PDB file of C-alpha atoms in Angstrom:
ATOM      1  CA  MET Q 111      68.223  19.228  40.779  1.00 82.00           C
ATOM      2  CA  LEU Q 112      70.129  15.967  41.263  1.00 85.00           C
ATOM      3  CA  TYR Q 113      73.398  15.101  39.533  1.00 84.00           C
ATOM      4  CA  HIS Q 114      74.772  11.570  39.169  1.00 84.00           C
ATOM      5  CA  GLY Q 115      78.163  11.334  37.482  1.00 73.00           C
ATOM      6  CA  LEU Q 116      81.824  12.283  37.545  1.00 61.00           C
ATOM      7  CA  GLU Q 117      82.873  14.026  40.754  1.00 61.00           C
ATOM      8  CA  SER Q 118      84.875  16.794  39.038  1.00 63.00           C
ATOM      9  CA  ARG Q 119      81.958  17.706  36.809  1.00 67.00           C
ATOM     10  CA  GLY Q 120      79.522  17.638  39.730  1.00 66.00           C
ATOM     11  CA  VAL Q 121      81.610  20.117  41.714  1.00 76.00           C
ATOM     12  CA  ALA Q 122      81.823  22.516  38.756  1.00 81.00           C
ATOM     13  CA  TRP Q 123      78.123  22.242  38.033  1.00 82.00           C
ATOM     14  CA  ALA Q 124      77.167  22.793  41.687  1.00 85.00           C
ATOM     15  CA  GLU Q 125      79.017  26.124  41.564  1.00 89.00           C
ATOM     16  CA  ILE Q 126      77.337  27.114  38.300  1.00 89.00           C
ATOM     17  CA  PHE Q 127      73.886  26.226  39.617  1.00 86.00           C
ATOM     18  CA  GLY Q 128      74.490  28.117  42.825  1.00 87.00           C
ATOM     19  CA  ALA Q 129      75.079  31.256  40.768  1.00 92.00           C
ATOM     20  CA  ARG Q 130      72.579  30.734  37.939  1.00 94.00           C
ATOM     21  CA  VAL Q 131      69.683  28.877  39.573  1.00 93.00           C
ATOM     22  CA  PRO Q 132      69.879  29.697  43.286  1.00 93.00           C
ATOM     23  CA  GLN Q 133      66.196  28.894  43.794  1.00 93.00           C
ATOM     24  CA  LEU Q 134      66.766  25.213  42.946  1.00 91.00           C
ATOM     25  CA  PRO Q 135      68.930  23.097  45.290  1.00 90.00           C
ATOM     26  CA  PHE Q 136      71.661  21.158  43.471  1.00 90.00           C
ATOM     27  CA  ARG Q 137      72.511  17.793  45.001  1.00 91.00           C
ATOM     28  CA  ARG Q 138      75.162  15.240  44.042  1.00 89.00           C
ATOM     29  CA  TRP Q 139      74.191  11.599  44.411  1.00 89.00           C
ATOM     30  CA  GLY Q 140      76.478   9.850  46.871  1.00 86.00           C
ATOM     31  CA  HIS Q 141      77.803  13.109  48.327  1.00 86.00           C
ATOM     32  CA  ASP Q 142      74.766  15.060  49.532  1.00 88.00           C
ATOM     33  CA  GLU Q 143      71.711  13.995  51.471  1.00 91.00           C
ATOM     34  CA  VAL Q 144      68.937  13.265  48.974  1.00 92.00           C
ATOM     35  CA  ASP Q 145      65.267  12.441  49.437  1.00 94.00           C
ATOM     36  CA  PRO Q 146      64.379  10.529  46.225  1.00 93.00           C
ATOM     37  CA  ALA Q 147      60.747  11.567  46.490  1.00 94.00           C
ATOM     38  CA  GLN Q 148      61.733  15.226  46.159  1.00 94.00           C
ATOM     39  CA  VAL Q 149      63.806  14.773  43.011  1.00 94.00           C
ATOM     40  CA  CYS Q 150      62.088  16.186  39.922  1.00 95.00           C
ATOM     41  CA  TYR Q 151      65.101  16.796  37.650  1.00 95.00           C
ATOM     42  CA  LEU Q 152      68.008  14.409  37.229  1.00 95.00           C
ATOM     43  CA  ALA Q 153      71.210  14.921  35.202  1.00 92.00           C
ATOM     44  CA  ALA Q 154      73.257  11.797  34.506  1.00 91.00           C
ATOM     45  CA  TRP Q 155      75.482  10.047  31.997  1.00 85.00           C
ATOM     46  CA  ASN Q 156      74.595   6.470  32.864  1.00 84.00           C
ATOM     47  CA  ALA Q 157      71.526   5.901  35.005  1.00 84.00           C
ATOM     48  CA  PRO Q 158      70.509   2.216  35.269  1.00 88.00           C
ATOM     49  CA  ALA Q 159      66.832   1.327  35.443  1.00 92.00           C
ATOM     50  CA  ASP Q 160      67.006   0.328  39.117  1.00 91.00           C
ATOM     51  CA  PHE Q 161      68.571   3.697  39.927  1.00 91.00           C
ATOM     52  CA  ILE Q 162      65.851   5.605  38.049  1.00 91.00           C
ATOM     53  CA  ALA Q 163      63.159   3.620  39.857  1.00 92.00           C
ATOM     54  CA  GLN Q 164      64.106   5.324  43.137  1.00 93.00           C
ATOM     55  CA  PHE Q 165      62.616   8.641  41.991  1.00 94.00           C
ATOM     56  CA  PRO Q 166      58.796   8.393  41.895  1.00 95.00           C
ATOM     57  CA  ASN Q 167      58.301  12.087  41.009  1.00 95.00           C
ATOM     58  CA  LEU Q 168      60.931  12.420  38.302  1.00 96.00           C
ATOM     59  CA  GLU Q 169      59.848  14.825  35.563  1.00 96.00           C
ATOM     60  CA  VAL Q 170      62.950  15.369  33.405  1.00 96.00           C
ATOM     61  CA  LEU Q 171      66.058  13.267  32.784  1.00 96.00           C
ATOM     62  CA  PHE Q 172      68.975  15.260  31.357  1.00 95.00           C
ATOM     63  CA  SER Q 173      71.753  13.361  29.597  1.00 93.00           C
ATOM     64  CA  VAL Q 174      75.145  14.972  30.207  1.00 88.00           C
ATOM     65  CA  GLY Q 175      76.341  13.667  26.833  1.00 87.00           C
ATOM     66  CA  ALA Q 176      75.208  14.150  23.255  1.00 88.00           C
ATOM     67  CA  GLY Q 177      73.714  10.648  23.140  1.00 88.00           C
ATOM     68  CA  ILE Q 178      70.891   9.009  25.087  1.00 91.00           C
ATOM     69  CA  ASP Q 179      71.317   5.362  24.097  1.00 90.00           C
ATOM     70  CA  GLN Q 180      73.077   4.677  27.419  1.00 88.00           C
ATOM     71  CA  LEU Q 181      69.932   5.680  29.330  1.00 90.00           C
ATOM     72  CA  PRO Q 182      67.123   3.192  30.177  1.00 89.00           C
ATOM     73  CA  LEU Q 183      64.431   4.873  28.094  1.00 87.00           C
ATOM     74  CA  SER Q 184      62.201   1.800  28.082  1.00 87.00           C
ATOM     75  CA  ALA Q 185      62.178   1.811  31.891  1.00 87.00           C
ATOM     76  CA  LEU Q 186      61.171   5.476  32.158  1.00 91.00           C
ATOM     77  CA  PRO Q 187      57.511   6.314  32.770  1.00 92.00           C
ATOM     78  CA  PRO Q 188      56.012   7.846  29.624  1.00 91.00           C
ATOM     79  CA  GLN Q 189      55.539  11.272  31.206  1.00 94.00           C
ATOM     80  CA  VAL Q 190      59.264  11.713  31.957  1.00 96.00           C
ATOM     81  CA  ARG Q 191      60.892  14.071  29.465  1.00 96.00           C
ATOM     82  CA  VAL Q 192      64.393  13.248  28.168  1.00 96.00           C
ATOM     83  CA  VAL Q 193      66.894  15.910  27.118  1.00 96.00           C
ATOM     84  CA  ARG Q 194      70.282  15.356  25.504  1.00 94.00           C
ATOM     85  CA  MET Q 195      73.247  17.690  25.874  1.00 93.00           C
ATOM     86  CA  VAL Q 196      73.588  20.259  23.092  1.00 92.00           C
ATOM     87  CA  GLU Q 197      76.880  21.913  23.987  1.00 91.00           C
ATOM     88  CA  GLN Q 198      79.321  23.786  21.767  1.00 92.00           C
ATOM     89  CA  GLY Q 199      82.354  21.915  23.081  1.00 92.00           C
ATOM     90  CA  ILE Q 200      80.874  18.606  21.908  1.00 94.00           C
ATOM     91  CA  ILE Q 201      79.877  20.065  18.545  1.00 95.00           C
ATOM     92  CA  THR Q 202      83.225  21.736  17.862  1.00 96.00           C
ATOM     93  CA  GLY Q 203      85.221  18.742  19.047  1.00 96.00           C
ATOM     94  CA  MET Q 204      83.316  16.387  16.764  1.00 97.00           C
ATOM     95  CA  ALA Q 205      83.698  18.699  13.765  1.00 98.00           C
ATOM     96  CA  GLU Q 206      87.462  18.852  14.369  1.00 98.00           C
ATOM     97  CA  TYR Q 207      87.681  15.056  14.623  1.00 98.00           C
ATOM     98  CA  VAL Q 208      85.772  14.594  11.362  1.00 98.00           C
ATOM     99  CA  ALA Q 209      87.981  17.121   9.566  1.00 98.00           C
ATOM    100  CA  MET Q 210      91.141  15.424  10.872  1.00 98.00           C
ATOM    101  CA  SER Q 211      89.911  11.968   9.864  1.00 98.00           C
ATOM    102  CA  CYS Q 212      88.685  12.987   6.416  1.00 98.00           C
ATOM    103  CA  LEU Q 213      91.942  14.740   5.607  1.00 98.00           C
ATOM    104  CA  ALA Q 214      94.000  11.790   6.865  1.00 98.00           C
ATOM    105  CA  LEU Q 215      92.057   9.360   4.687  1.00 98.00           C
ATOM    106  CA  HIS Q 216      91.905  11.704   1.701  1.00 98.00           C
ATOM    107  CA  ARG Q 217      95.683  12.197   1.763  1.00 97.00           C
ATOM    108  CA  ASP Q 218      96.328   8.441   2.229  1.00 97.00           C
ATOM    109  CA  LEU Q 219      97.949   8.802   5.633  1.00 96.00           C
ATOM    110  CA  PRO Q 220      97.271   5.107   6.489  1.00 94.00           C
ATOM    111  CA  PHE Q 221      99.276   4.048   3.407  1.00 95.00           C
ATOM    112  CA  PHE Q 222     102.181   6.378   4.143  1.00 96.00           C
ATOM    113  CA  ILE Q 223     102.321   5.265   7.776  1.00 94.00           C
ATOM    114  CA  SER Q 224     102.518   1.621   6.716  1.00 93.00           C
ATOM    115  CA  GLU Q 225     105.294   2.427   4.261  1.00 96.00           C
ATOM    116  CA  GLN Q 226     107.214   4.334   6.924  1.00 96.00           C
ATOM    117  CA  ARG Q 227     106.953   1.422   9.352  1.00 94.00           C
ATOM    118  CA  ALA Q 228     108.315  -0.885   6.609  1.00 95.00           C
ATOM    119  CA  GLU Q 229     111.191   1.556   5.974  1.00 98.00           C
ATOM    120  CA  ARG Q 230     110.037   2.192   2.408  1.00 97.00           C
ATOM    121  CA  TRP Q 231     110.112   5.581   0.639  1.00 97.00           C
ATOM    122  CA  THR Q 232     107.106   5.032  -1.615  1.00 97.00           C
ATOM    123  CA  TYR Q 233     105.559   7.688  -3.825  1.00 96.00           C
ATOM    124  CA  ARG Q 234     101.817   7.735  -4.346  1.00 95.00           C
ATOM    125  CA  HIS Q 235      99.886  10.288  -6.386  1.00 95.00           C
ATOM    126  CA  THR Q 236      97.794  12.659  -4.252  1.00 94.00           C
ATOM    127  CA  ARG Q 237      94.511  14.360  -5.049  1.00 95.00           C
ATOM    128  CA  LEU Q 238      92.863  17.640  -4.181  1.00 97.00           C
ATOM    129  CA  ALA Q 239      89.974  17.638  -1.744  1.00 98.00           C
ATOM    130  CA  SER Q 240      87.645  18.615  -4.590  1.00 97.00           C
ATOM    131  CA  GLU Q 241      88.331  15.187  -6.099  1.00 98.00           C
ATOM    132  CA  THR Q 242      87.178  13.324  -2.975  1.00 98.00           C
ATOM    133  CA  ARG Q 243      83.549  12.801  -2.017  1.00 98.00           C
ATOM    134  CA  VAL Q 244      82.559  12.756   1.668  1.00 98.00           C
ATOM    135  CA  GLY Q 245      79.194  11.461   2.845  1.00 98.00           C
ATOM    136  CA  ILE Q 246      77.876  12.268   6.324  1.00 98.00           C
ATOM    137  CA  MET Q 247      75.402   9.842   7.899  1.00 98.00           C
ATOM    138  CA  GLY Q 248      73.303  11.879  10.312  1.00 98.00           C
ATOM    139  CA  LEU Q 249      72.375  15.522   9.767  1.00 98.00           C
ATOM    140  CA  GLY Q 250      71.722  16.752  13.294  1.00 94.00           C
ATOM    141  CA  GLU Q 251      73.865  19.347  15.072  1.00 94.00           C
ATOM    142  CA  LEU Q 252      76.995  17.193  14.810  1.00 96.00           C
ATOM    143  CA  GLY Q 253      76.514  16.310  11.152  1.00 98.00           C
ATOM    144  CA  LYS Q 254      75.840  19.909  10.159  1.00 98.00           C
ATOM    145  CA  ALA Q 255      78.900  21.120  12.083  1.00 98.00           C
ATOM    146  CA  ALA Q 256      81.038  18.507  10.339  1.00 98.00           C
ATOM    147  CA  LEU Q 257      79.771  19.641   6.952  1.00 98.00           C
ATOM    148  CA  GLN Q 258      80.445  23.262   7.846  1.00 98.00           C
ATOM    149  CA  ILE Q 259      84.093  22.602   8.711  1.00 98.00           C
ATOM    150  CA  LEU Q 260      84.599  20.455   5.591  1.00 98.00           C
ATOM    151  CA  LYS Q 261      83.101  22.940   3.120  1.00 98.00           C
ATOM    152  CA  PRO Q 262      86.061  25.361   2.959  1.00 98.00           C
ATOM    153  CA  LEU Q 263      88.398  22.439   2.278  1.00 98.00           C
ATOM    154  CA  GLY Q 264      86.654  21.773  -1.025  1.00 98.00           C
ATOM    155  CA  PHE Q 265      85.322  18.244  -0.562  1.00 98.00           C
ATOM    156  CA  ALA Q 266      82.294  17.204  -2.585  1.00 98.00           C
ATOM    157  CA  LEU Q 267      79.753  16.778   0.220  1.00 98.00           C
ATOM    158  CA  SER Q 268      76.627  14.697   0.670  1.00 98.00           C
ATOM    159  CA  GLY Q 269      74.474  13.724   3.621  1.00 98.00           C
ATOM    160  CA  TRP Q 270      71.895  11.139   4.596  1.00 98.00           C
ATOM    161  CA  SER Q 271      69.363  11.158   7.400  1.00 97.00           C
ATOM    162  CA  ARG Q 272      66.008   9.687   8.295  1.00 94.00           C
ATOM    163  CA  SER Q 273      64.155  12.904   7.450  1.00 94.00           C
ATOM    164  CA  ALA Q 274      64.677  15.210   4.498  1.00 96.00           C
ATOM    165  CA  HIS Q 275      67.093  18.151   4.758  1.00 97.00           C
ATOM    166  CA  ALA Q 276      68.159  20.950   2.443  1.00 97.00           C
ATOM    167  CA  ILE Q 277      71.712  22.202   3.104  1.00 98.00           C
ATOM    168  CA  ASP Q 278      73.489  24.653   0.832  1.00 97.00           C
ATOM    169  CA  GLY Q 279      76.332  23.002  -1.056  1.00 97.00           C
ATOM    170  CA  VAL Q 280      75.404  19.495   0.133  1.00 98.00           C
ATOM    171  CA  THR Q 281      73.621  16.775  -1.834  1.00 98.00           C
ATOM    172  CA  CYS Q 282      71.060  15.430   0.633  1.00 98.00           C
ATOM    173  CA  PHE Q 283      69.436  12.004   0.690  1.00 98.00           C
ATOM    174  CA  ALA Q 284      66.710  10.832   3.056  1.00 98.00           C
ATOM    175  CA  GLY Q 285      65.106   7.685   4.382  1.00 97.00           C
ATOM    176  CA  GLU Q 286      65.295   4.110   3.254  1.00 96.00           C
ATOM    177  CA  ALA Q 287      64.501   5.129  -0.322  1.00 97.00           C
ATOM    178  CA  GLY Q 288      67.574   7.351  -0.527  1.00 98.00           C
ATOM    179  CA  PHE Q 289      70.068   5.167   1.331  1.00 98.00           C
ATOM    180  CA  ASP Q 290      71.420   3.096  -1.570  1.00 98.00           C
ATOM    181  CA  ALA Q 291      71.866   6.165  -3.779  1.00 98.00           C
ATOM    182  CA  PHE Q 292      73.748   7.885  -0.959  1.00 98.00           C
ATOM    183  CA  LEU Q 293      76.070   4.905  -0.482  1.00 98.00           C
ATOM    184  CA  ALA Q 294      76.874   4.726  -4.199  1.00 98.00           C
ATOM    185  CA  GLN Q 295      78.239   8.263  -4.546  1.00 98.00           C
ATOM    186  CA  ALA Q 296      80.921   8.917  -1.900  1.00 98.00           C
ATOM    187  CA  ASP Q 297      84.490   7.870  -1.132  1.00 98.00           C
ATOM    188  CA  ILE Q 298      84.625   8.523   2.617  1.00 98.00           C
ATOM    189  CA  PHE Q 299      81.618   7.815   4.845  1.00 98.00           C
ATOM    190  CA  VAL Q 300      81.245   9.386   8.290  1.00 98.00           C
ATOM    191  CA  CYS Q 301      78.720   7.904  10.729  1.00 98.00           C
ATOM    192  CA  LEU Q 302      77.317  10.465  13.186  1.00 98.00           C
ATOM    193  CA  LEU Q 303      73.903   8.880  13.583  1.00 97.00           C
ATOM    194  CA  PRO Q 304      72.098   8.475  16.897  1.00 94.00           C
ATOM    195  CA  LEU Q 305      71.964   4.847  18.020  1.00 95.00           C
ATOM    196  CA  THR Q 306      68.406   3.569  17.703  1.00 93.00           C
ATOM    197  CA  ALA Q 307      66.788   0.242  16.903  1.00 92.00           C
ATOM    198  CA  GLU Q 308      66.790   1.282  13.230  1.00 94.00           C
ATOM    199  CA  THR Q 309      70.450   2.355  13.080  1.00 97.00           C
ATOM    200  CA  ARG Q 310      72.011  -0.391  15.208  1.00 97.00           C
ATOM    201  CA  GLY Q 311      74.293  -2.454  12.961  1.00 98.00           C
ATOM    202  CA  ILE Q 312      73.868  -0.084  10.003  1.00 98.00           C
ATOM    203  CA  LEU Q 313      77.598  -0.326   9.214  1.00 98.00           C
ATOM    204  CA  CYS Q 314      77.434  -3.907   8.068  1.00 98.00           C
ATOM    205  CA  ARG Q 315      78.267  -6.263   5.204  1.00 98.00           C
ATOM    206  CA  GLU Q 316      75.284  -5.173   3.116  1.00 98.00           C
ATOM    207  CA  THR Q 317      76.063  -1.469   3.559  1.00 98.00           C
ATOM    208  CA  PHE Q 318      79.769  -1.871   2.767  1.00 98.00           C
ATOM    209  CA  ALA Q 319      78.952  -3.810  -0.412  1.00 98.00           C
ATOM    210  CA  LYS Q 320      76.957  -0.844  -1.731  1.00 98.00           C
ATOM    211  CA  MET Q 321      79.846   1.601  -1.264  1.00 98.00           C
ATOM    212  CA  PRO Q 322      82.310   2.157  -4.118  1.00 98.00           C
ATOM    213  CA  GLN Q 323      85.221  -0.264  -3.891  1.00 98.00           C
ATOM    214  CA  GLY Q 324      88.119   1.264  -1.991  1.00 98.00           C
ATOM    215  CA  SER Q 325      85.937   3.501   0.168  1.00 98.00           C
ATOM    216  CA  ALA Q 326      86.824   4.413   3.750  1.00 98.00           C
ATOM    217  CA  VAL Q 327      84.647   4.573   6.849  1.00 98.00           C
ATOM    218  CA  ILE Q 328      84.762   6.829   9.905  1.00 98.00           C
ATOM    219  CA  ASN Q 329      82.585   5.897  12.875  1.00 98.00           C
ATOM    220  CA  ALA Q 330      82.229   8.541  15.566  1.00 98.00           C
ATOM    221  CA  GLY Q 331      78.601   7.758  16.362  1.00 97.00           C
ATOM    222  CA  ARG Q 332      78.282   4.698  18.595  1.00 97.00           C
ATOM    223  CA  GLY Q 333      80.000   1.331  18.646  1.00 98.00           C
ATOM    224  CA  GLY Q 334      76.632  -0.354  18.165  1.00 98.00           C
ATOM    225  CA  HIS Q 335      76.387   1.056  14.649  1.00 98.00           C
ATOM    226  CA  LEU Q 336      79.162  -1.247  13.466  1.00 98.00           C
ATOM    227  CA  ILE Q 337      79.307  -5.015  12.921  1.00 98.00           C
ATOM    228  CA  ALA Q 338      82.980  -5.633  13.712  1.00 98.00           C
ATOM    229  CA  GLN Q 339      83.517  -8.831  11.730  1.00 98.00           C
ATOM    230  CA  ASP Q 340      81.793  -7.357   8.689  1.00 98.00           C
ATOM    231  CA  LEU Q 341      84.242  -4.464   8.765  1.00 98.00           C
ATOM    232  CA  ILE Q 342      87.239  -6.791   9.038  1.00 98.00           C
ATOM    233  CA  ASP Q 343      85.948  -8.847   6.110  1.00 98.00           C
ATOM    234  CA  ALA Q 344      85.377  -5.741   3.980  1.00 98.00           C
ATOM    235  CA  LEU Q 345      88.891  -4.469   4.707  1.00 98.00           C
ATOM    236  CA  ASP Q 346      90.510  -7.837   4.051  1.00 98.00           C
ATOM    237  CA  SER Q 347      88.678  -8.227   0.737  1.00 98.00           C
ATOM    238  CA  GLY Q 348      89.632  -4.744  -0.457  1.00 98.00           C
ATOM    239  CA  GLN Q 349      86.044  -3.520  -0.596  1.00 98.00           C
ATOM    240  CA  LEU Q 350      87.075  -0.933   2.004  1.00 98.00           C
ATOM    241  CA  ARG Q 351      90.588   0.500   2.267  1.00 97.00           C
ATOM    242  CA  ALA Q 352      90.572   1.922   5.795  1.00 98.00           C
ATOM    243  CA  ALA Q 353      88.465   2.637   8.864  1.00 98.00           C
ATOM    244  CA  MET Q 354      88.882   5.239  11.583  1.00 98.00           C
ATOM    245  CA  LEU Q 355      86.948   4.343  14.726  1.00 98.00           C
ATOM    246  CA  ASP Q 356      86.405   6.493  17.795  1.00 98.00           C
ATOM    247  CA  VAL Q 357      83.695   4.238  19.221  1.00 98.00           C
ATOM    248  CA  THR Q 358      83.506   0.476  19.640  1.00 98.00           C
ATOM    249  CA  ASP Q 359      81.304  -2.174  21.189  1.00 97.00           C
ATOM    250  CA  PRO Q 360      82.301  -2.896  23.898  1.00 96.00           C
ATOM    251  CA  GLU Q 361      84.360  -0.043  25.284  1.00 96.00           C
ATOM    252  CA  PRO Q 362      87.138  -0.564  26.036  1.00 96.00           C
ATOM    253  CA  LEU Q 363      87.881  -3.336  23.570  1.00 97.00           C
ATOM    254  CA  PRO Q 364      89.241  -6.528  25.163  1.00 97.00           C
ATOM    255  CA  GLN Q 365      92.871  -7.443  24.685  1.00 96.00           C
ATOM    256  CA  GLY Q 366      93.405  -9.465  21.530  1.00 97.00           C
ATOM    257  CA  HIS Q 367      90.605  -7.788  19.580  1.00 98.00           C
ATOM    258  CA  ALA Q 368      91.338  -7.658  15.848  1.00 97.00           C
ATOM    259  CA  PHE Q 369      90.878  -3.882  15.700  1.00 98.00           C
ATOM    260  CA  TYR Q 370      94.030  -3.315  17.753  1.00 98.00           C
ATOM    261  CA  THR Q 371      96.349  -4.883  15.221  1.00 96.00           C
ATOM    262  CA  HIS Q 372      94.565  -4.670  11.876  1.00 97.00           C
ATOM    263  CA  PRO Q 373      96.741  -2.532   9.572  1.00 95.00           C
ATOM    264  CA  ALA Q 374      93.757  -0.691   8.077  1.00 97.00           C
ATOM    265  CA  VAL Q 375      91.987   0.152  11.349  1.00 98.00           C
ATOM    266  CA  PHE Q 376      92.853   3.312  13.288  1.00 97.00           C
ATOM    267  CA  LEU Q 377      91.462   3.652  16.799  1.00 97.00           C
ATOM    268  CA  THR Q 378      90.907   6.501  19.212  1.00 98.00           C
ATOM    269  CA  PRO Q 379      89.335   5.764  22.635  1.00 97.00           C
ATOM    270  CA  HIS Q 380      86.034   7.690  22.388  1.00 96.00           C
ATOM    271  CA  VAL Q 381      87.726  11.093  22.456  1.00 96.00           C
ATOM    272  CA  ALA Q 382      86.331  12.693  19.284  1.00 97.00           C
ATOM    273  CA  ALA Q 383      84.176  14.998  21.393  1.00 93.00           C
ATOM    274  CA  GLU Q 384      83.615  15.333  25.094  1.00 88.00           C
ATOM    275  CA  THR Q 385      81.376  17.343  27.375  1.00 85.00           C
ATOM    276  CA  ARG Q 386      83.212  20.430  28.673  1.00 84.00           C
ATOM    277  CA  HIS Q 387      82.500  20.995  32.360  1.00 79.00           C
ATOM    278  CA  ALA Q 388      82.008  24.753  32.367  1.00 80.00           C
ATOM    279  CA  THR Q 389      80.127  25.229  29.095  1.00 88.00           C
ATOM    280  CA  ALA Q 390      77.976  22.129  29.634  1.00 88.00           C
ATOM    281  CA  GLY Q 391      77.106  23.312  33.121  1.00 90.00           C
ATOM    282  CA  GLU Q 392      75.936  26.602  31.655  1.00 93.00           C
ATOM    283  CA  VAL Q 393      73.856  24.764  29.050  1.00 93.00           C
ATOM    284  CA  LEU Q 394      72.249  22.628  31.757  1.00 92.00           C
ATOM    285  CA  ALA Q 395      71.523  25.701  33.889  1.00 94.00           C
ATOM    286  CA  ASP Q 396      70.015  27.478  30.870  1.00 95.00           C
ATOM    287  CA  ASN Q 397      67.784  24.507  30.159  1.00 95.00           C
ATOM    288  CA  VAL Q 398      66.616  24.295  33.769  1.00 95.00           C
ATOM    289  CA  LEU Q 399      65.771  28.011  33.690  1.00 96.00           C
ATOM    290  CA  ARG Q 400      63.834  27.381  30.467  1.00 96.00           C
ATOM    291  CA  LEU Q 401      62.038  24.542  32.209  1.00 94.00           C
ATOM    292  CA  LEU Q 402      61.111  26.682  35.193  1.00 94.00           C
ATOM    293  CA  SER Q 403      59.760  29.441  32.911  1.00 95.00           C
ATOM    294  CA  GLY Q 404      57.820  27.064  30.659  1.00 95.00           C
ATOM    295  CA  GLU Q 405      60.002  27.594  27.565  1.00 96.00           C
ATOM    296  CA  PRO Q 406      60.983  24.830  25.081  1.00 95.00           C
ATOM    297  CA  LEU Q 407      64.051  22.825  26.090  1.00 96.00           C
ATOM    298  CA  LEU Q 408      67.154  22.637  23.919  1.00 94.00           C
ATOM    299  CA  GLY Q 409      67.859  19.045  22.903  1.00 94.00           C
ATOM    300  CA  GLU Q 410      64.572  17.522  24.050  1.00 96.00           C
ATOM    301  CA  VAL Q 411      64.226  14.011  22.680  1.00 94.00           C
ATOM    302  CA  ASP Q 412      61.258  12.634  20.797  1.00 92.00           C
ATOM    303  CA  ARG Q 413      60.968   9.353  22.678  1.00 89.00           C
ATOM    304  CA  THR Q 414      59.016   7.760  19.851  1.00 85.00           C
ATOM    305  CA  LYS Q 415      62.068   8.208  17.594  1.00 85.00           C
ATOM    306  CA  GLY Q 416      64.833   7.716  20.159  1.00 81.00           C
ATOM    307  CA  TYR Q 417      66.609  11.016  19.354  1.00 85.00           C
TER     308      TYR Q 417
END
């Protein structure tokens, strides 16, 4: 097993592997002696194509994050399996971020912050969560966890994904045929989609125009989902009232970018959810044990779909 990534995580995972998978040597790229020809399993966050090319016998590439869009899938031989991280810390963290963001937008926190900064004591009527509709884009583990944490709050919930889903208490839409109907019926939209060729740029002028006027957008998927200028235009025109962004393209944003100073944009630096060293190491060890025993892998990616 070879690991390429943050030093602190590599140390923790080496200890976990030593205890859980003693029959498989765990090596850290750049710290331990490695024969590329002997590497069958590689765990990495960002592994450029020229780095991957060094391993002629690679069988499985494990992403140490929930996404795989940062990996050079097109450069991988077709027989190499790809597995994304399915870890409770990521799932719980994302659900908490979505709940925080939806409540902040539902209770008009952006408006009250702007009034505070202007030294104005301005009353605005508030609503109950049951009067606000939240739509989740992406119904994988993260989307379902977000819906689960929002349900007890009383929001009217809907979801959209490429394939059809049936979720108790959630109005589900699917595919291209259901996208416009989904966009027409919510007030807050949360993007948790995987980044693929089909979803890149999905948060764009055309999409915003189909949302009810005064809607708000939360993007915690990937920066590539969003067309930045289209968002600015939609906010400036009043079509959208606010946006909360945890991901951008590029990351970090350059100084002077409009998102930093726009009064209706609220940024966090890709912290909605992060891989937890200990629990993620256990998940990786579990998956390697599954691999060695011929069992199905948790989070294995369908490379034809990109997720």
